[in-house]
Short mmCIF file of C-alpha atoms in Angstrom, two decimals:
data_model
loop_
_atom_site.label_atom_id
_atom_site.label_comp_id
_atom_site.label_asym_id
_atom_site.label_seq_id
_atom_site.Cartn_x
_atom_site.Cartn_y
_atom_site.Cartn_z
CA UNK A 1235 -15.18 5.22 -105.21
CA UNK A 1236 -11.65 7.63 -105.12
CA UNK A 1237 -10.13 7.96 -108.92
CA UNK A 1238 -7.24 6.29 -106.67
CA UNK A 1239 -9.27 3.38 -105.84
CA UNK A 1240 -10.71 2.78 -109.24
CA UNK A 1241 -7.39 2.84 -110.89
CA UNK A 1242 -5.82 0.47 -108.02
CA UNK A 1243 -8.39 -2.08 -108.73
CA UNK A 1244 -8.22 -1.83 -112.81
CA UNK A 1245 -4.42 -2.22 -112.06
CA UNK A 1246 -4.95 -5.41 -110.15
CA UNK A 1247 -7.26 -6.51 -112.52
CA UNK A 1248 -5.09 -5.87 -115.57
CA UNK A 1249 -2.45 -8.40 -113.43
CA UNK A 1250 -4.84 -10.66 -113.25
CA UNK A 1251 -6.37 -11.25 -116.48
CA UNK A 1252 -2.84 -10.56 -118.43
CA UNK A 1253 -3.41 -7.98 -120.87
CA UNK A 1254 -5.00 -9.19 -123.38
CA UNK A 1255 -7.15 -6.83 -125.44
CA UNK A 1256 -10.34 -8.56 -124.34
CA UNK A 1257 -9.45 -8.04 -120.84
CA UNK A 1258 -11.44 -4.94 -120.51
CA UNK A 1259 -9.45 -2.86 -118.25
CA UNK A 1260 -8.30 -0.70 -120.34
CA UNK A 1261 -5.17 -0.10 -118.10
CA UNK A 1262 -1.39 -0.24 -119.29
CA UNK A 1263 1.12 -1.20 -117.02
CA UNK A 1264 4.27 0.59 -116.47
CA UNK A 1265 7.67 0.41 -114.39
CA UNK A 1266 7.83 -2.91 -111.64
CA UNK A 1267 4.10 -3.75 -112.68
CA UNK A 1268 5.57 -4.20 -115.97
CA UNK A 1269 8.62 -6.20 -114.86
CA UNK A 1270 5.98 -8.53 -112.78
CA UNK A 1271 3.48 -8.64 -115.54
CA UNK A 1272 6.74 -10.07 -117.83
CA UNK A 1273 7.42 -12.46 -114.98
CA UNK A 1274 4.21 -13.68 -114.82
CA UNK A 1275 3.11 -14.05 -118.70
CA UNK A 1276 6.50 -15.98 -119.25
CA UNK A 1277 5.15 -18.69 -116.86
CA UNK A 1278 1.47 -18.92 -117.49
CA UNK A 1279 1.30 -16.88 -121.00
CA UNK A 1280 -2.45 -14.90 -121.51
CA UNK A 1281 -4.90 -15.83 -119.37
CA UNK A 1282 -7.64 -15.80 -122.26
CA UNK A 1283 -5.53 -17.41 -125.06
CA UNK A 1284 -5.48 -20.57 -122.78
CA UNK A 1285 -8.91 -20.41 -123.37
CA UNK A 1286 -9.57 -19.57 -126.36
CA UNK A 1287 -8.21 -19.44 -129.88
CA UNK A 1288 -7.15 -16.09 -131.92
CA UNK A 1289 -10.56 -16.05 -133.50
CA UNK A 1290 -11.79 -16.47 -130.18
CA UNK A 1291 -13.34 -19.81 -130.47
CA UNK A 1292 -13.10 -22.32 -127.10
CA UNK A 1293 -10.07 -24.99 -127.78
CA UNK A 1294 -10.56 -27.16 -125.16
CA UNK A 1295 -7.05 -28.93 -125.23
CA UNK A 1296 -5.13 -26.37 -125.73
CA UNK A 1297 -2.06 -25.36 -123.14
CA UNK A 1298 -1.16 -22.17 -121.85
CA UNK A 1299 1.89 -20.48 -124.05
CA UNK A 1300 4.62 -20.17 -121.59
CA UNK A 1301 7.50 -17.94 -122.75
CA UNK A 1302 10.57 -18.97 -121.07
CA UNK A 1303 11.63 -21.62 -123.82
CA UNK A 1304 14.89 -23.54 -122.98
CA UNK A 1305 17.42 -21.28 -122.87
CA UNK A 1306 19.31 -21.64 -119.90
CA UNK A 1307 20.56 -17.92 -119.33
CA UNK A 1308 16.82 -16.51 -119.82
CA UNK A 1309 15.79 -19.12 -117.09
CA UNK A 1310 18.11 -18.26 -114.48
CA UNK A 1311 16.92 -14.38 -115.33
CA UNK A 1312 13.32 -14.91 -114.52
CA UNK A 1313 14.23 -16.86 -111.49
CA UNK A 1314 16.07 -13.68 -110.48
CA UNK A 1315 13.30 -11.34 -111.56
CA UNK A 1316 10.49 -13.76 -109.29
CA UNK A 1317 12.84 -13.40 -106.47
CA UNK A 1318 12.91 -9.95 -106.42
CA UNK A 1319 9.25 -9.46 -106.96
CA UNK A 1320 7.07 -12.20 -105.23
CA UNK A 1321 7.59 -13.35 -101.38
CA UNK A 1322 9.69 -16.91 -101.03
CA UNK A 1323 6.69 -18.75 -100.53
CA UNK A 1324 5.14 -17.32 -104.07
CA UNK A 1325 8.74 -18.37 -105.37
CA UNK A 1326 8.14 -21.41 -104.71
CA UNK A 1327 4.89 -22.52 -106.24
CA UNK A 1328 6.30 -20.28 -109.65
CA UNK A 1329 9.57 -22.77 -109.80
CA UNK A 1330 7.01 -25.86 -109.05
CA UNK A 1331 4.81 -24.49 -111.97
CA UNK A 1332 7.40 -23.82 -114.23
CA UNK A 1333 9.39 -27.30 -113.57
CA UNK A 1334 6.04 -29.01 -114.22
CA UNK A 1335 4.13 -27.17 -117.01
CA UNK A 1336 7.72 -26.34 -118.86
CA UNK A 1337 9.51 -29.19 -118.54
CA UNK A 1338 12.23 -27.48 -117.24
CA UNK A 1339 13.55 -30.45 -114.92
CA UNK A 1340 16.66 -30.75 -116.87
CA UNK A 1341 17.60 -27.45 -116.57
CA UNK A 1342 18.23 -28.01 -113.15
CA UNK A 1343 21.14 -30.58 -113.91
CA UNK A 1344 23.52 -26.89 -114.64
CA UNK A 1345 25.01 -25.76 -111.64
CA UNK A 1346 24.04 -21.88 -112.10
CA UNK A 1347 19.99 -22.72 -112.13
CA UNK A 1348 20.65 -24.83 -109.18
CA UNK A 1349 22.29 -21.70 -107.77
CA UNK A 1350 19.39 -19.17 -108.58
CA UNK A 1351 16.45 -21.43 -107.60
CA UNK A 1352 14.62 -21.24 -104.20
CA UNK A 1353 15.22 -24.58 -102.72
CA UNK A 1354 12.38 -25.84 -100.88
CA UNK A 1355 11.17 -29.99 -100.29
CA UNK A 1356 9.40 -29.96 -103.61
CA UNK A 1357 12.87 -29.30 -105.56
CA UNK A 1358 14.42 -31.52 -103.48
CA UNK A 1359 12.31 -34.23 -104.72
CA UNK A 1360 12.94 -32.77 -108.14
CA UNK A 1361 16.93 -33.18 -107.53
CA UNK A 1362 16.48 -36.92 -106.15
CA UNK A 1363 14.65 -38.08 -109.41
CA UNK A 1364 17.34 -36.69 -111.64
CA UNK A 1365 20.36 -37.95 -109.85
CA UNK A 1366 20.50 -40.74 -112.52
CA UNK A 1367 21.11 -37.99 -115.12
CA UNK A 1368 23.24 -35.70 -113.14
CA UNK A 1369 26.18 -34.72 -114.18
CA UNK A 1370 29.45 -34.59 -111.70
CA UNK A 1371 29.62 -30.83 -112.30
CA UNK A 1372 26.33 -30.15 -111.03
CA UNK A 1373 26.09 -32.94 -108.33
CA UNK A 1374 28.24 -31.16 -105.60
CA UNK A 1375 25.84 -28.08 -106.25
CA UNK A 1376 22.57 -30.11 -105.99
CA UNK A 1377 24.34 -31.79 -102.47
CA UNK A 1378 24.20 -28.06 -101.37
CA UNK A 1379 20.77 -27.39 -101.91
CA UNK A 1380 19.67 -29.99 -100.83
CA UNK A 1381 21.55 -29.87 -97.46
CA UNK A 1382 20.40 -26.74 -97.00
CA UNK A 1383 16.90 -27.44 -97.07
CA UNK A 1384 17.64 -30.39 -94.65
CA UNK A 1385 19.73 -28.72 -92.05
CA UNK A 1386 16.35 -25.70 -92.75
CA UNK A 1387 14.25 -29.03 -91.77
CA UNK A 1388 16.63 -30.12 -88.43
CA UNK A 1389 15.82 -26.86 -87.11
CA UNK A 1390 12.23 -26.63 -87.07
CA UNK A 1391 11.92 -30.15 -86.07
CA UNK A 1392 14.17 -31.61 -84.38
CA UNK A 1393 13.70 -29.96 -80.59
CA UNK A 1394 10.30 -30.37 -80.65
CA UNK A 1395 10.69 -34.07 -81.92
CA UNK A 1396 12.79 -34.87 -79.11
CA UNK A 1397 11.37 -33.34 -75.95
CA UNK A 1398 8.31 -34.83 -77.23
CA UNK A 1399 9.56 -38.89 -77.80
CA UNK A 1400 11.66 -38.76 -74.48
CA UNK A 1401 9.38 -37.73 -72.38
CA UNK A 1402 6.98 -40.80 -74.15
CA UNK A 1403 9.99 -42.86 -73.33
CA UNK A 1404 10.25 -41.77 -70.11
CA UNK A 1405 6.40 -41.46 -69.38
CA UNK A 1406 6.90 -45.85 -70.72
CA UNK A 1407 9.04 -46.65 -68.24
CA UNK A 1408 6.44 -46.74 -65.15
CA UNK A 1409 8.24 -46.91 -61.50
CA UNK A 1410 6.63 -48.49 -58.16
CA UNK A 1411 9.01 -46.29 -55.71
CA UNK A 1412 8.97 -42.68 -57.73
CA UNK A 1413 10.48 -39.64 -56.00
CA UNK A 1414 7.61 -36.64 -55.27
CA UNK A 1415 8.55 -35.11 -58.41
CA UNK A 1416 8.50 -38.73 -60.49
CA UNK A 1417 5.12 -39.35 -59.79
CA UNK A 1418 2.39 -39.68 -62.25
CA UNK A 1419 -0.80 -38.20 -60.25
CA UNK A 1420 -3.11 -38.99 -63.07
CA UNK A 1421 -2.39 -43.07 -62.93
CA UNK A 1422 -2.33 -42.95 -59.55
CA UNK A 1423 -5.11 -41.70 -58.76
CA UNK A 1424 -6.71 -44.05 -60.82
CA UNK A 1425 -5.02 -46.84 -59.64
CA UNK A 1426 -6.53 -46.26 -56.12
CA UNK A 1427 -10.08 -45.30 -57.10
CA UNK A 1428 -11.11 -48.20 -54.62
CA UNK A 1429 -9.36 -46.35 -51.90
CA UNK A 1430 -11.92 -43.49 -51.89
CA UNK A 1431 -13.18 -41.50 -48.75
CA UNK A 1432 -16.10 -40.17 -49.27
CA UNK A 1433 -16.42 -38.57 -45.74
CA UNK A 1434 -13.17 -36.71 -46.71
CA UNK A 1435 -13.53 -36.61 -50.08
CA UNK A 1436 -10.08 -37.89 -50.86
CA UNK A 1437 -8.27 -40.97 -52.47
CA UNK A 1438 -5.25 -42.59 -50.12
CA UNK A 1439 -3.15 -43.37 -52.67
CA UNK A 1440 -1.65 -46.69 -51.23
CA UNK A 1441 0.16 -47.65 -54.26
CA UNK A 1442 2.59 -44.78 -56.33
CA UNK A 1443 3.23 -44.58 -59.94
CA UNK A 1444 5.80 -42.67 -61.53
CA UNK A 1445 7.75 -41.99 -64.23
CA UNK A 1446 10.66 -43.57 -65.21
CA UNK A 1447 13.90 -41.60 -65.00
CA UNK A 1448 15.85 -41.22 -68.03
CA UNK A 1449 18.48 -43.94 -69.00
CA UNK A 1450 21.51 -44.37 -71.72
CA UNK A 1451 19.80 -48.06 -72.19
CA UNK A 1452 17.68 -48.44 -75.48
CA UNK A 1453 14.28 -48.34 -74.68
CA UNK A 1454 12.58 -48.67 -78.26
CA UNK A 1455 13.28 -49.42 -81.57
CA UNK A 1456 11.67 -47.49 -85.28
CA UNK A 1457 11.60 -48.81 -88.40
CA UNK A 1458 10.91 -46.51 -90.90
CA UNK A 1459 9.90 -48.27 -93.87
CA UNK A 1460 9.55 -45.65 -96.89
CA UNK A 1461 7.88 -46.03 -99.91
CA UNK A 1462 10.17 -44.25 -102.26
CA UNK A 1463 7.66 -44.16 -105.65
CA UNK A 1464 7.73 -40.67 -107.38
CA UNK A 1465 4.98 -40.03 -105.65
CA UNK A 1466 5.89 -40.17 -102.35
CA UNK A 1467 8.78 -37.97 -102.85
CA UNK A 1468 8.35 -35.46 -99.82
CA UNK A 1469 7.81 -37.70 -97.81
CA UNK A 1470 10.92 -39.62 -98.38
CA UNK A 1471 12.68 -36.04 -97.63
CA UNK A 1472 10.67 -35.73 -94.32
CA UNK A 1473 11.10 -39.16 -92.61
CA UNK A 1474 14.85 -38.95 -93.93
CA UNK A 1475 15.19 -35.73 -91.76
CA UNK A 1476 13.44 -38.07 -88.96
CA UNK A 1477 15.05 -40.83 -88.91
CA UNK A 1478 18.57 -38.94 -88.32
CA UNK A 1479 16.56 -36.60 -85.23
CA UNK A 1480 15.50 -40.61 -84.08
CA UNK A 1481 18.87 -41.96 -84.49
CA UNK A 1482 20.41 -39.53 -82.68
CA UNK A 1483 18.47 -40.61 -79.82
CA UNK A 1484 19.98 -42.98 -77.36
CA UNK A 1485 17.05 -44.41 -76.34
CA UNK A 1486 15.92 -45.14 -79.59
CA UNK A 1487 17.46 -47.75 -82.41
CA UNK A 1488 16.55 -46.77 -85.97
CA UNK A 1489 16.76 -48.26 -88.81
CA UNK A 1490 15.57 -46.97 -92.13
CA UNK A 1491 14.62 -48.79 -95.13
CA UNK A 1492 13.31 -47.75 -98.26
CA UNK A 1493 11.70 -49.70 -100.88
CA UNK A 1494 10.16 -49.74 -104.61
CA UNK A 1495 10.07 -53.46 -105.97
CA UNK A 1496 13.86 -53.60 -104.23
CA UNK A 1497 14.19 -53.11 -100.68
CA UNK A 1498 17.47 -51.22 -99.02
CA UNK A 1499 18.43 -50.37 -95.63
CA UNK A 1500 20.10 -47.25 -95.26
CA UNK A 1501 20.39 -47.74 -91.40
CA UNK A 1502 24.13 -46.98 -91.61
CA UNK A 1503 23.63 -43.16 -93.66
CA UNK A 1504 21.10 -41.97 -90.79
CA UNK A 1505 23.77 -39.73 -89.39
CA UNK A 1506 23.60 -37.85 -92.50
CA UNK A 1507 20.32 -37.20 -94.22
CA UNK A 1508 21.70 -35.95 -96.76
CA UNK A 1509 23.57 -39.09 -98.07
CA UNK A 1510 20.33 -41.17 -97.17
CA UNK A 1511 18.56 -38.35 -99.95
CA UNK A 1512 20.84 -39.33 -102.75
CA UNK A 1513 20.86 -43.04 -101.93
CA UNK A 1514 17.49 -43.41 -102.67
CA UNK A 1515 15.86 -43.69 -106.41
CA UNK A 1516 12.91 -42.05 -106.47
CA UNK A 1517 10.50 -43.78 -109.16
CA UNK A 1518 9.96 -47.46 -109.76
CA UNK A 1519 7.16 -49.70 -109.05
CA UNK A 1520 6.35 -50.92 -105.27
CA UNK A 1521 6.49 -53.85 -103.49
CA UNK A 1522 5.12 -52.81 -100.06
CA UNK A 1523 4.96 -57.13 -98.64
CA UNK A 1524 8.32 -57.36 -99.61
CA UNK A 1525 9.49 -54.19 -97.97
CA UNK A 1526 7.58 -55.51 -94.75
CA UNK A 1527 8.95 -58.99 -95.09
CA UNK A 1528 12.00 -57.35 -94.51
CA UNK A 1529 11.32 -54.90 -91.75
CA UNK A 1530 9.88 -58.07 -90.02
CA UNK A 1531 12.76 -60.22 -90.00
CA UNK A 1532 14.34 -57.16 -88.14
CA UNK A 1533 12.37 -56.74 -85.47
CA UNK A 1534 14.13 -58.78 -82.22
CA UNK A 1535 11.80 -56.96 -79.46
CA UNK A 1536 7.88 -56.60 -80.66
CA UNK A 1537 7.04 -55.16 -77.98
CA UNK A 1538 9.45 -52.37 -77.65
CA UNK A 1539 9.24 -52.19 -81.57
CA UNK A 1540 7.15 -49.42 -83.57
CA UNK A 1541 7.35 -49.93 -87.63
CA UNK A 1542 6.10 -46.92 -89.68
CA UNK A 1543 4.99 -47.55 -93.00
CA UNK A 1544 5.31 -44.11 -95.34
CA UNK A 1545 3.11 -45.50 -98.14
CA UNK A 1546 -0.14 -44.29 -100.28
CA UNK A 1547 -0.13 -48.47 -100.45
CA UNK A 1548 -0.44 -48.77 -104.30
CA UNK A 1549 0.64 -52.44 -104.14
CA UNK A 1550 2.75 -54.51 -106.88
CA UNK A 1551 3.39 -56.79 -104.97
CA UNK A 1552 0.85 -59.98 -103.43
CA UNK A 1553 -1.97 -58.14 -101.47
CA UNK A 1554 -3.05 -60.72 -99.45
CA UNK A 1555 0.71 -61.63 -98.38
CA UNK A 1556 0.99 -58.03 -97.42
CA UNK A 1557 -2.18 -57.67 -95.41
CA UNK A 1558 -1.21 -61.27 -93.48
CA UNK A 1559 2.15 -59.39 -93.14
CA UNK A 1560 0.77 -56.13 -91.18
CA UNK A 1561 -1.78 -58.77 -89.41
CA UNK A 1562 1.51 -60.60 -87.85
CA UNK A 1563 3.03 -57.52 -87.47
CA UNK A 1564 0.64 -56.90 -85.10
CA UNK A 1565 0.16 -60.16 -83.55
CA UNK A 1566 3.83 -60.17 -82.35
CA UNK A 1567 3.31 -57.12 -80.46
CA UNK A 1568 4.61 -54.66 -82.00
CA UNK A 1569 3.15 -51.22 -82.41
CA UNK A 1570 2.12 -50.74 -85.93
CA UNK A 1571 1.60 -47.20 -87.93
CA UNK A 1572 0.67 -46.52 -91.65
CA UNK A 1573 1.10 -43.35 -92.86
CA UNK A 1574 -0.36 -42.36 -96.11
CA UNK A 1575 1.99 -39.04 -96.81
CA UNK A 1576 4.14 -37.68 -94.26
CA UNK A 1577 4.43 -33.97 -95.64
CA UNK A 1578 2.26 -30.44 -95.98
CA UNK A 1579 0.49 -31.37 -99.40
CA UNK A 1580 -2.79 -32.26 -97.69
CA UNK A 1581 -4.82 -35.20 -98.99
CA UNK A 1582 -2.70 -37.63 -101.19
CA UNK A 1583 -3.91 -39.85 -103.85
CA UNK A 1584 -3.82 -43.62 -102.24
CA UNK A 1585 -5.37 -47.01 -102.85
CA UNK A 1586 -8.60 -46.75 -100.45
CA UNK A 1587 -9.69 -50.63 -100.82
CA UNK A 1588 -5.77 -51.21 -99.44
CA UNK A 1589 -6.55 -48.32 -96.97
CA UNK A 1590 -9.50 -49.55 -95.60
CA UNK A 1591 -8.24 -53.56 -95.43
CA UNK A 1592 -5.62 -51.75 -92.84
CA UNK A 1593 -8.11 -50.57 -91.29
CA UNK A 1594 -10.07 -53.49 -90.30
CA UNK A 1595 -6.77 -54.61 -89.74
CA UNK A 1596 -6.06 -52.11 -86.26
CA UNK A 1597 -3.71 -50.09 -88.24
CA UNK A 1598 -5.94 -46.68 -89.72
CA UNK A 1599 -4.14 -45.14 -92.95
CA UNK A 1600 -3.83 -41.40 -92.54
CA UNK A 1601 -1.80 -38.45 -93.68
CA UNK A 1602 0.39 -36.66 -91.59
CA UNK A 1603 1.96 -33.85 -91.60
CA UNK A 1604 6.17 -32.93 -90.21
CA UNK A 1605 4.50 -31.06 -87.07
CA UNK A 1606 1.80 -34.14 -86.10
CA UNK A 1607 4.66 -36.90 -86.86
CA UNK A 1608 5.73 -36.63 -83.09
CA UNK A 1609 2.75 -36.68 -81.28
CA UNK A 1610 1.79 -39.69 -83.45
CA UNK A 1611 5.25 -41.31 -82.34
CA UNK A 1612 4.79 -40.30 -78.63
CA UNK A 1613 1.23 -42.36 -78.88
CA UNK A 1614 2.67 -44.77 -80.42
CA UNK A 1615 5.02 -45.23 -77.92
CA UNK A 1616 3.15 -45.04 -75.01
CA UNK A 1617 0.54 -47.62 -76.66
CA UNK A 1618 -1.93 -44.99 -76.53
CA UNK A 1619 -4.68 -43.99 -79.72
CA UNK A 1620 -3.02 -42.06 -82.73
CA UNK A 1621 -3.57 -38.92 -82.48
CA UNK A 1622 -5.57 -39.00 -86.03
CA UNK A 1623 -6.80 -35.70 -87.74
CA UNK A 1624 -10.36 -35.17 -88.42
CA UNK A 1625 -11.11 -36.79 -91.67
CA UNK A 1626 -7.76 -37.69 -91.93
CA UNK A 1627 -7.95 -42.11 -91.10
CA UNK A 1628 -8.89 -44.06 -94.24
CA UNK A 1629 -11.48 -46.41 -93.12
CA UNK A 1630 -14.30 -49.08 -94.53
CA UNK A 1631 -16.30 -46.28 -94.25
CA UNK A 1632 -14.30 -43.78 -96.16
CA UNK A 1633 -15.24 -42.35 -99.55
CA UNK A 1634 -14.26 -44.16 -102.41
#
């Protein structure tokens, strides 16, 4: 090994483990090292003093001494010094560290953090759980960041979301008389299987089905029905930023309703996510039957109707009246689609006996993430199987 490499690698290490003098590298750190060493130890203080104490004895409670404190000024410096040192997407788990392991939440209610931070989904969650405490100063500066992380969202989903549900809606709308370039080959060839010449090894396709061609007429109606607990708070940002790209749809009617133990329709804000954001509460308890009851008495067409339920279905609420609910759901003929998380976390926490009763139920429980949510729509649709991730469908057979 090079005297270059060696030193390299005791420089990483001496990163790493924080500088303590039981680190064992031996190394001192000088210049931008220094500056990201500072950044670094402010947030997650001395690696080894988490673990132990000063006479080096394990204390198994104890937290991590962060050094930021709760001066506003020094805040909105360190943001500036992670900017400048870590990549945005580094940024962003530092800010989610620091707003959960130094309760700096409230900081973000003054207008110049909001103005130094990295916005991403995550602090717009933050933002929505502390509009009840924001001040007026600060509000128009929170509206900002949040809207631009929305109008960031409406551009990486929105085409994609679209091409995708019309040509579902289009693919629904099945024609006896298509044009050449309307016709569906795959259905019909298999509607005239029977019509099979062997000797020529050919179907005569005596019957034609196409697509149908676009229309201004409504063709199917969402309901979005959000569980808005703290929890659940990207995925309120995500199906916000959906149900605008759906309302904006002709062939689609939205509605939007969010729920805790209280149930309210924001149908009417969809053509501006942002004012559907700061209409909700995030927090609260959850009353997912009487959220349905609701959604249910909505639905005029069952079988042109698909209800999505954003939940991880911790039910307050009755849990019987809310399975019969989803059951008649169902039964009517509508298209029915729980969703456990709608965001890029992975795995969420969710009730698995509540999970698996859906289940049994013909409506699997799974997460989803912002670039699956329209090819689960377009099945949906088209009445054909979710297009479930691996692992992903909470079952009866799933681990509890």
């Amino acid at each position: 090994m090079t005297e270059d490499t060696a030193g390299e690698r005791l420089r990483r290490w001496r990163l790493v483990l924080g500088g303590d003098t039981a680190d064992g590298t031996g190394h001192a750190l000088s210049g931008q090292d220094a500056a990201v060493d500072d950044a670094l130890t402010a947030l997650y203080g001395d690696a080894l003093t988490a673990l132990y104490g000063r006479d080096d004895t394990p204390t198994a409670g104890r937290e991590r001494a962060g050094g930021l404190g709760a001066s506003a000024p020094s805040v909105a410096r360190w943001l500036g010094d992670i900017r400048t040192y870590f990549p945005a997407s580094v940024v962003q788990v530092m800010q989610r560290d620091a707003i959960d392991r130094l309760g700096l939440g409230t900081l973000l209610l003054e207008p110049e953090m909001l103005e130094a931070v990295e916005a991403d989904v995550h602090l717009v969650g933050t933002l929505l759980s502390l509009t009840h405490a924001m001040p007026d100063t600060t509000r128009e500066t929170a509206r900002e960041v949040v809207r631009k992380v929305v109008e960031d969202l409406e551009e990486r989903l929105a085409t994609r979301t679209r091409a995708t549900l019309t040509g579902a809606l289009d693919r629904g709308a099945r024609v006896r008389r298509p044009r050449h370039h309307d016709i569906d080959w795959n259905r019909t060839v298999a509607a005239n299987l029977r019509h099979y010449l062997p000797e020529h090894g050919t179907v005569v396709p005596e019957r034609l089905v196409g697509y149908g061609r676009a229309s201004r007429s409504v063709k199917k109606e969402v309901v979005l029905c959000v569980d808005q607990s703290g929890s659940m708070a990207s995925s309120v940002v995500y199906a916000s930023v959906f149900g605008a790209v759906l309302a904006s749809m002709r062939a689609v009617a939205t509605r939007l309703v969010v729920f805790d133990t209280e149930v309210v329709d924001l149908t009417e804000r969809l053509d501006d996510p942002v004012d559907v954001l700061f209409a909700t509460r995030l927090g609260g308890g959850t009353d997912i039957n009487r959220a349905l009851a609701y959604c249910q008495s909505r639905i005029t067409r069952p079988a042109d109707t698909v209800v999505v339920l954003i939940s991880d279905l911790y039910e307050g609420g009755i849990r019987d009246e809310m399975l019969k609910r989803v059951a008649a759901i169902k039964a009517s003929g509508a298209q029915f689609v729980s969703l456990l998380a709608l965001s890029d976390e992975g795995a969420p926490a969710y009730d698995r006996e509540h999970a698996a009763a859906f289940a049994a139920l013909g409506a699997p429980a799974f997460a989803c993430t912002p670039d699956l949510f329209p090819e689960v729509m377009a099945a949906a649709i088209e009445r054909r199987p979710l297009p479930i991730p691996d692992a992903g469908a909470a079952g009866p057979d799933s681990p509890r």
